[in-house]
Short mmCIF file of C-alpha atoms in Angstrom, two decimals:
data_model
loop_
_atom_site.label_atom_id
_atom_site.label_comp_id
_atom_site.label_asym_id
_atom_site.label_seq_id
_atom_site.Cartn_x
_atom_site.Cartn_y
_atom_site.Cartn_z
CA UNK S 1 -7.46 64.23 109.13
CA UNK S 2 -4.10 65.54 108.97
CA UNK S 3 -5.04 67.94 106.74
CA UNK S 4 -2.94 70.41 109.12
CA UNK S 5 -0.02 67.80 108.67
CA UNK S 6 -0.27 68.18 105.10
CA UNK S 7 -0.34 71.44 103.97
CA UNK S 8 2.86 72.55 102.30
CA UNK S 9 4.89 75.66 102.05
CA UNK S 10 6.28 76.25 98.17
CA UNK S 11 9.22 78.24 98.53
CA UNK S 12 9.41 81.43 95.89
CA UNK S 13 10.15 81.20 92.71
CA UNK S 14 12.36 84.50 91.30
CA UNK S 15 9.94 85.61 88.04
CA UNK S 16 12.17 84.57 85.07
CA UNK S 17 11.08 84.06 81.36
CA UNK S 18 11.13 80.09 80.89
CA UNK S 19 13.78 80.73 78.27
CA UNK S 20 15.94 82.42 81.03
CA UNK S 21 15.03 79.54 83.73
CA UNK S 22 15.96 77.01 80.58
CA UNK S 23 19.12 78.68 80.43
CA UNK S 24 20.07 78.91 83.67
CA UNK S 25 19.98 75.80 84.41
CA UNK S 26 21.92 74.40 81.57
CA UNK S 27 24.74 76.58 82.13
CA UNK S 28 25.50 75.72 85.63
CA UNK S 29 25.00 72.05 85.82
CA UNK S 30 26.65 68.73 84.91
CA UNK S 31 23.84 66.88 82.46
CA UNK S 32 24.14 64.18 80.50
CA UNK S 33 21.74 62.85 77.76
CA UNK S 34 21.86 59.00 78.63
CA UNK S 35 18.82 57.92 76.31
CA UNK S 36 18.37 60.03 73.20
CA UNK S 37 15.33 58.73 71.08
CA UNK S 38 15.91 57.47 67.80
CA UNK S 39 19.28 55.65 69.03
CA UNK S 40 20.23 52.34 70.13
CA UNK S 41 17.35 50.69 67.70
CA UNK S 42 14.39 52.34 69.68
CA UNK S 43 11.79 55.09 68.62
CA UNK S 44 10.94 56.71 71.95
CA UNK S 45 12.56 56.32 75.83
CA UNK S 46 10.43 56.76 79.02
CA UNK S 47 9.46 55.52 82.20
CA UNK S 48 13.03 56.77 83.96
CA UNK S 49 13.97 54.85 87.23
CA UNK S 50 17.23 55.48 89.06
CA UNK S 51 18.41 53.64 91.90
CA UNK S 52 22.02 53.17 93.23
CA UNK S 53 23.17 49.45 94.60
CA UNK S 54 24.84 48.66 97.53
CA UNK S 55 28.47 48.72 96.01
CA UNK S 56 28.19 52.50 94.81
CA UNK S 57 26.92 50.98 91.14
CA UNK S 58 24.11 53.76 89.49
CA UNK S 59 21.98 51.61 87.82
CA UNK S 60 19.08 53.64 85.47
CA UNK S 61 15.79 51.97 83.61
CA UNK S 62 14.02 52.76 81.38
CA UNK S 63 11.51 51.63 78.76
CA UNK S 64 12.59 51.02 75.09
CA UNK S 65 9.34 51.56 72.91
CA UNK S 66 9.73 50.41 69.31
CA UNK S 67 7.00 52.48 67.76
CA UNK S 68 6.79 55.30 69.57
CA UNK S 69 5.49 56.97 72.78
CA UNK S 70 2.51 55.21 73.64
CA UNK S 71 1.82 52.92 76.51
CA UNK S 72 1.09 49.94 74.10
CA UNK S 73 3.05 48.55 71.80
CA UNK S 74 6.68 46.63 71.67
CA UNK S 75 8.23 47.95 74.57
CA UNK S 76 11.07 46.31 76.18
CA UNK S 77 12.71 46.66 79.41
CA UNK S 78 16.09 48.34 79.43
CA UNK S 79 19.49 49.16 81.43
CA UNK S 80 22.85 51.26 81.78
CA UNK S 81 24.66 51.12 84.46
CA UNK S 82 27.65 53.40 85.85
CA UNK S 83 30.55 52.47 88.25
CA UNK S 84 31.63 55.87 88.68
CA UNK S 85 28.31 58.06 89.84
CA UNK S 86 27.48 58.66 86.51
CA UNK S 87 30.12 59.83 84.63
CA UNK S 88 30.56 56.59 82.23
CA UNK S 89 27.94 54.37 81.44
CA UNK S 90 27.65 50.66 80.20
CA UNK S 91 26.62 49.56 77.05
CA UNK S 92 22.72 49.33 76.87
CA UNK S 93 21.09 46.42 78.26
CA UNK S 94 18.09 44.56 77.52
CA UNK S 95 16.10 43.30 80.62
CA UNK S 96 13.28 42.06 79.24
CA UNK S 97 12.14 41.94 75.65
CA UNK S 98 8.63 39.65 75.19
CA UNK S 99 8.51 39.91 71.40
CA UNK S 100 6.02 42.51 70.48
CA UNK S 101 4.21 42.95 74.07
CA UNK S 102 4.69 45.50 76.82
CA UNK S 103 7.30 44.80 79.74
CA UNK S 104 7.76 48.02 81.56
CA UNK S 105 7.05 50.47 84.70
CA UNK S 106 10.23 49.62 85.93
CA UNK S 107 10.52 49.63 90.13
CA UNK S 108 13.65 48.51 91.94
CA UNK S 109 14.34 48.37 95.57
CA UNK S 110 17.57 47.54 97.04
CA UNK S 111 17.41 45.04 100.78
CA UNK S 112 20.06 46.99 102.38
CA UNK S 113 20.36 43.94 104.53
CA UNK S 114 21.15 41.52 102.02
CA UNK S 115 22.46 43.66 99.03
CA UNK S 116 19.82 41.79 96.71
CA UNK S 117 17.72 44.54 93.52
CA UNK S 118 14.50 43.38 93.55
CA UNK S 119 12.63 44.75 89.96
CA UNK S 120 9.38 45.43 90.42
CA UNK S 121 7.35 45.74 87.00
CA UNK S 122 4.05 45.02 85.08
CA UNK S 123 3.30 43.29 81.65
CA UNK S 124 0.28 43.28 78.82
CA UNK S 125 0.10 41.91 75.70
CA UNK S 126 1.03 44.47 73.07
CA UNK S 127 -1.84 44.75 71.13
CA UNK S 128 -4.31 45.60 74.74
CA UNK S 129 -4.72 49.28 75.16
CA UNK S 130 -4.83 50.65 78.30
CA UNK S 131 -8.42 51.27 78.12
CA UNK S 132 -9.22 48.21 76.84
CA UNK S 133 -7.63 46.80 79.88
CA UNK S 134 -9.42 49.15 81.96
CA UNK S 135 -13.23 48.27 80.84
CA UNK S 136 -11.91 44.72 80.55
CA UNK S 137 -12.31 44.10 76.60
CA UNK S 138 -8.85 43.01 76.25
CA UNK S 139 -7.58 39.93 75.58
CA UNK S 140 -5.50 39.82 78.58
CA UNK S 141 -5.08 41.65 81.51
CA UNK S 142 -2.10 43.76 83.12
CA UNK S 143 0.28 41.24 85.18
CA UNK S 144 3.01 41.82 87.89
CA UNK S 145 6.26 40.58 87.61
CA UNK S 146 9.71 40.69 89.84
CA UNK S 147 13.13 40.29 88.80
CA UNK S 148 16.17 39.57 91.26
CA UNK S 149 19.92 41.06 91.28
CA UNK S 150 22.81 39.57 93.79
CA UNK S 151 25.68 41.40 92.03
CA UNK S 152 23.97 44.94 91.92
CA UNK S 153 22.85 45.12 89.06
CA UNK S 154 24.86 42.91 86.56
CA UNK S 155 22.83 40.36 85.69
CA UNK S 156 19.15 39.30 86.58
CA UNK S 157 17.10 36.49 87.05
CA UNK S 158 14.43 35.59 84.59
CA UNK S 159 11.01 37.28 85.32
CA UNK S 160 8.51 35.69 87.56
CA UNK S 161 4.63 36.25 87.55
CA UNK S 162 3.76 37.88 91.03
CA UNK S 163 0.52 38.61 90.03
CA UNK S 164 -1.88 36.13 91.72
CA UNK S 165 -0.80 37.66 95.04
CA UNK S 166 -0.24 41.38 94.51
CA UNK S 167 -3.26 41.99 92.01
CA UNK S 168 -7.29 41.42 93.07
CA UNK S 169 -8.43 39.82 90.22
CA UNK S 170 -11.26 42.50 89.87
CA UNK S 171 -8.74 45.34 89.04
CA UNK S 172 -7.65 46.05 85.54
CA UNK S 173 -5.01 48.40 84.69
CA UNK S 174 -2.09 47.98 87.09
CA UNK S 175 1.45 49.60 87.40
CA UNK S 176 4.47 49.50 89.74
CA UNK S 177 5.45 52.89 90.44
CA UNK S 178 7.11 54.12 88.52
CA UNK S 179 10.13 55.17 90.16
CA UNK S 180 11.69 53.33 92.79
CA UNK S 181 10.37 51.15 96.30
CA UNK S 182 12.37 51.50 99.86
CA UNK S 183 13.11 49.34 102.55
CA UNK S 184 11.31 50.81 106.01
CA UNK S 185 14.56 51.83 108.54
CA UNK S 186 12.16 51.96 111.61
CA UNK S 187 9.54 50.40 113.76
CA UNK S 188 7.77 46.79 114.13
CA UNK S 189 8.04 46.58 110.16
CA UNK S 190 11.89 47.72 110.04
CA UNK S 191 12.73 45.52 106.90
CA UNK S 192 10.14 45.47 105.06
CA UNK S 193 10.01 46.04 101.37
CA UNK S 194 7.55 48.52 99.91
CA UNK S 195 6.46 49.13 96.17
CA UNK S 196 3.77 52.08 95.85
CA UNK S 197 1.65 51.03 92.69
CA UNK S 198 -1.73 51.83 91.18
CA UNK S 199 -5.02 50.54 89.80
CA UNK S 200 -7.95 50.71 88.18
CA UNK S 201 -11.11 49.41 89.65
CA UNK S 202 -14.74 48.89 89.32
CA UNK S 203 -17.12 51.59 90.57
CA UNK S 204 -20.05 52.67 89.92
CA UNK S 205 -19.81 56.55 90.16
CA UNK S 206 -16.55 56.13 88.54
CA UNK S 207 -15.87 57.82 85.06
CA UNK S 208 -12.57 56.68 83.83
CA UNK S 209 -12.71 55.94 80.30
CA UNK S 210 -16.41 56.63 79.95
CA UNK S 211 -17.07 53.40 82.35
CA UNK S 212 -17.98 52.68 85.64
CA UNK S 213 -14.13 52.65 87.13
CA UNK S 214 -11.63 54.31 88.78
CA UNK S 215 -8.49 55.15 89.86
CA UNK S 216 -6.64 54.04 92.90
CA UNK S 217 -3.05 53.85 94.70
CA UNK S 218 -1.73 51.30 96.46
CA UNK S 219 1.20 48.83 97.97
CA UNK S 220 2.64 46.09 97.86
CA UNK S 221 5.05 44.58 100.03
CA UNK S 222 7.73 41.70 100.98
CA UNK S 223 8.49 40.66 104.34
CA UNK S 224 10.85 37.98 103.51
CA UNK S 225 13.74 39.50 101.52
CA UNK S 226 11.66 39.76 98.51
CA UNK S 227 10.68 35.73 98.25
CA UNK S 228 7.06 36.58 98.03
CA UNK S 229 5.49 39.36 97.78
CA UNK S 230 1.69 40.76 98.99
CA UNK S 231 -1.19 43.08 98.67
CA UNK S 232 -1.10 45.86 101.29
CA UNK S 233 -3.86 48.69 101.79
CA UNK S 234 -5.50 51.04 99.32
CA UNK S 235 -5.48 54.58 98.61
CA UNK S 236 -9.00 56.22 96.66
CA UNK S 237 -10.67 57.43 94.83
CA UNK S 238 -8.72 59.44 91.92
CA UNK S 239 -5.24 58.09 93.23
CA UNK S 240 -2.84 56.80 90.43
CA UNK S 241 0.87 56.93 90.24
CA UNK S 242 2.59 57.30 93.23
CA UNK S 243 6.17 57.23 95.07
CA UNK S 244 6.44 56.94 99.23
CA UNK S 245 9.08 57.89 101.95
CA UNK S 246 9.46 56.85 105.33
CA UNK S 247 8.60 59.69 107.55
CA UNK S 248 11.21 60.86 110.45
CA UNK S 249 9.02 59.72 113.48
CA UNK S 250 11.04 56.73 114.32
CA UNK S 251 7.77 54.82 113.76
CA UNK S 252 8.13 53.76 110.58
CA UNK S 253 5.28 55.71 109.44
CA UNK S 254 4.74 55.92 105.65
CA UNK S 255 3.73 59.22 103.46
CA UNK S 256 2.85 58.61 100.09
CA UNK S 257 2.89 61.45 97.42
CA UNK S 258 0.56 60.55 94.66
CA UNK S 259 -0.75 62.05 91.18
CA UNK S 260 -3.97 63.33 91.60
CA UNK S 261 -7.35 63.04 89.22
CA UNK S 262 -9.39 65.45 91.42
CA UNK S 263 -9.02 68.26 88.50
CA UNK S 264 -7.48 70.32 90.65
CA UNK S 265 -3.61 70.17 89.21
CA UNK S 266 -2.30 69.26 92.24
CA UNK S 267 -0.56 66.58 94.04
CA UNK S 268 -2.23 64.51 96.70
CA UNK S 269 -1.29 62.68 99.76
CA UNK S 270 -1.46 60.13 102.42
CA UNK S 271 -0.10 58.32 105.52
CA UNK S 272 0.33 55.05 106.20
CA UNK S 273 0.93 54.17 110.21
CA UNK S 274 1.24 50.26 109.76
CA UNK S 275 3.84 49.91 107.24
CA UNK S 276 1.32 50.23 104.41
CA UNK S 277 -1.77 48.04 105.76
CA UNK S 278 -3.98 51.03 105.83
CA UNK S 279 -3.58 54.31 104.41
CA UNK S 280 -5.51 57.71 105.28
CA UNK S 281 -7.74 59.12 102.96
CA UNK S 282 -5.82 61.13 100.51
CA UNK S 283 -5.63 65.29 100.99
CA UNK S 284 -4.50 67.93 98.45
CA UNK S 285 -1.03 69.02 98.40
CA UNK S 286 -2.21 72.57 98.03
CA UNK S 287 1.34 73.82 97.27
CA UNK S 288 2.78 71.03 94.68
CA UNK S 289 1.42 71.42 91.67
CA UNK S 290 1.44 69.01 88.94
CA UNK S 291 -0.01 68.93 84.96
CA UNK S 292 -1.13 65.02 86.18
CA UNK S 293 2.11 63.33 85.78
CA UNK S 294 4.29 60.91 87.70
CA UNK S 295 6.55 62.46 90.22
CA UNK S 296 9.65 61.47 92.19
CA UNK S 297 9.80 61.63 96.17
CA UNK S 298 13.13 60.28 97.66
CA UNK S 299 14.20 60.66 101.33
CA UNK S 300 18.09 62.10 101.18
CA UNK S 301 19.23 61.36 105.06
CA UNK S 302 17.76 61.54 108.28
CA UNK S 303 17.22 63.71 111.59
CA UNK S 304 20.38 62.23 113.01
CA UNK S 305 22.96 62.67 109.74
CA UNK S 306 24.77 66.00 109.49
CA UNK S 307 22.05 66.67 106.72
CA UNK S 308 19.12 66.83 109.09
CA UNK S 309 15.83 65.62 108.21
CA UNK S 310 16.08 66.03 104.43
CA UNK S 311 13.27 64.99 101.80
CA UNK S 312 13.23 65.89 98.16
CA UNK S 313 10.64 65.50 95.31
CA UNK S 314 10.64 66.48 91.77
CA UNK S 315 7.85 66.96 89.02
CA UNK S 316 6.93 69.42 86.22
CA UNK S 317 5.98 72.14 88.48
CA UNK S 318 3.12 73.32 86.17
CA UNK S 319 -0.10 72.67 84.97
CA UNK S 320 1.69 71.65 81.70
CA UNK S 321 4.07 68.78 81.12
CA UNK S 322 6.78 71.75 81.50
CA UNK S 323 9.33 73.23 83.97
CA UNK S 324 11.16 70.29 85.76
CA UNK S 325 11.64 71.28 89.10
CA UNK S 326 13.47 69.60 92.23
CA UNK S 327 12.28 70.58 95.85
CA UNK S 328 13.61 70.04 99.24
CA UNK S 329 11.88 69.38 102.65
CA UNK S 330 13.79 69.32 106.07
CA UNK S 331 10.60 68.19 107.75
CA UNK S 332 9.98 65.24 106.41
CA UNK S 333 7.77 66.71 103.27
CA UNK S 334 5.19 68.55 105.45
CA UNK S 335 7.02 72.10 104.16
CA UNK S 336 9.11 72.96 100.93
CA UNK S 337 11.95 75.04 101.79
CA UNK S 338 14.07 74.95 98.14
CA UNK S 339 13.65 74.46 94.55
CA UNK S 340 15.54 74.10 91.73
CA UNK S 341 14.47 74.71 87.78
CA UNK S 342 16.69 71.58 85.65
CA UNK S 343 14.61 72.63 82.68
CA UNK S 344 11.64 75.27 82.03
CA UNK S 345 10.97 73.67 78.86
CA UNK S 346 8.87 70.45 77.96
CA UNK S 347 9.49 67.55 80.63
CA UNK S 348 7.66 65.01 82.00
CA UNK S 349 8.65 61.76 84.66
CA UNK S 350 11.42 62.32 86.75
CA UNK S 351 13.64 60.09 88.69
CA UNK S 352 16.02 60.86 91.72
CA UNK S 353 19.05 59.10 93.76
CA UNK S 354 21.67 60.02 96.18
CA UNK S 355 25.35 58.88 95.69
CA UNK S 356 27.39 57.67 98.54
CA UNK S 357 29.37 61.02 98.10
CA UNK S 358 26.11 62.88 98.88
CA UNK S 359 25.25 64.32 95.20
CA UNK S 360 22.24 64.46 93.93
CA UNK S 361 21.03 62.96 90.76
CA UNK S 362 18.08 63.88 89.09
CA UNK S 363 17.31 61.26 85.79
CA UNK S 364 14.38 63.11 83.76
CA UNK S 365 12.03 62.81 80.48
CA UNK S 366 13.12 66.58 78.59
CA UNK S 367 13.14 68.08 75.03
CA UNK S 368 12.41 71.09 73.15
CA UNK S 369 9.27 70.57 71.29
CA UNK S 370 7.70 67.70 73.44
CA UNK S 371 8.94 66.27 76.49
CA UNK S 372 10.11 62.67 75.08
CA UNK S 373 12.77 63.62 73.20
CA UNK S 374 15.06 62.25 75.52
CA UNK S 375 15.99 61.24 79.18
CA UNK S 376 18.60 63.23 80.66
CA UNK S 377 20.49 62.47 83.94
CA UNK S 378 21.23 66.22 86.00
CA UNK S 379 23.70 66.69 88.98
CA UNK S 380 23.18 69.10 92.06
CA UNK S 381 24.16 69.08 95.51
CA UNK S 382 22.43 70.50 98.74
CA UNK S 383 23.96 74.01 98.41
CA UNK S 384 21.72 74.20 95.03
CA UNK S 385 18.84 74.85 96.91
CA UNK S 386 20.58 77.28 99.69
#
């Protein structure tokens, strides 16, 4: 059952206080506060996503929340672009504002064959809370949308509702990502666009929000360059927000890394050998500590590349939302041989990207008193993991 494959070794951390770690992380790293709560017309910015377009432009998506850090209310989808590797940025762009409703969970994917960017996201009424949607007491439900850019993120199509083909009508809650999708590079499903997602579903043994419901992860995918989207396989039970990488077996196998509700403060993993149509039972990633939170998961390079097989992972490496850390694997995420703490204080969601020059970027939520004070962009290199 893949357990031996999925047991992961956690690298050694020097024993430093949180204050010392935070100081060292900020002194030797180029870091920019890209979105600051209270600025730009929004109370709070959350849910970062980071994508490098085919021309090298860097796109930083977030949710702009008008009334606070909660997941409901008036929430807009925002974007900033950079054409110089994240050193300077465009003005804040509003991609989708649907009045007092929720427009969020940005999860873009680049089609390397066409250069088009497909942005998957979700919508719900601003007066419908997540708990009511899960319990099916809401006025509406959570819906799935897609937008597209053909000019590296400068302009976008209007949001298109694809709920009918990507969501089981019996499900309640639904979230794309958050983070990024991938395009399969090898094997029989080469070219497929895959978006990791999660949902709530009916389960007589479940206990989510006090009802017979449970959380699961799943994927949606496109085999026609984003023209249509389909529902792939599910991973259950007690799985939630997730990110996926293609493994280095040359067959297009996928490894999913998930937020877990098994109560052990550990991530969970699952493998697909058929492009996301079916998945193995979830198993605990015993060395990936989490506070039950989103994480980022990114293939940096392939075995044939000069850097070799490199996969990156970032999350709050703690049982609390703090200590955002980037880890490095040289065997497609089986073991972790290096790590770098970015911020030892309060921190939560994150996103990873590789620039054309090989630099690593991490866009993450951080603060001094709580995790949602700003969304900051940190810059690293492979040398940081030596």
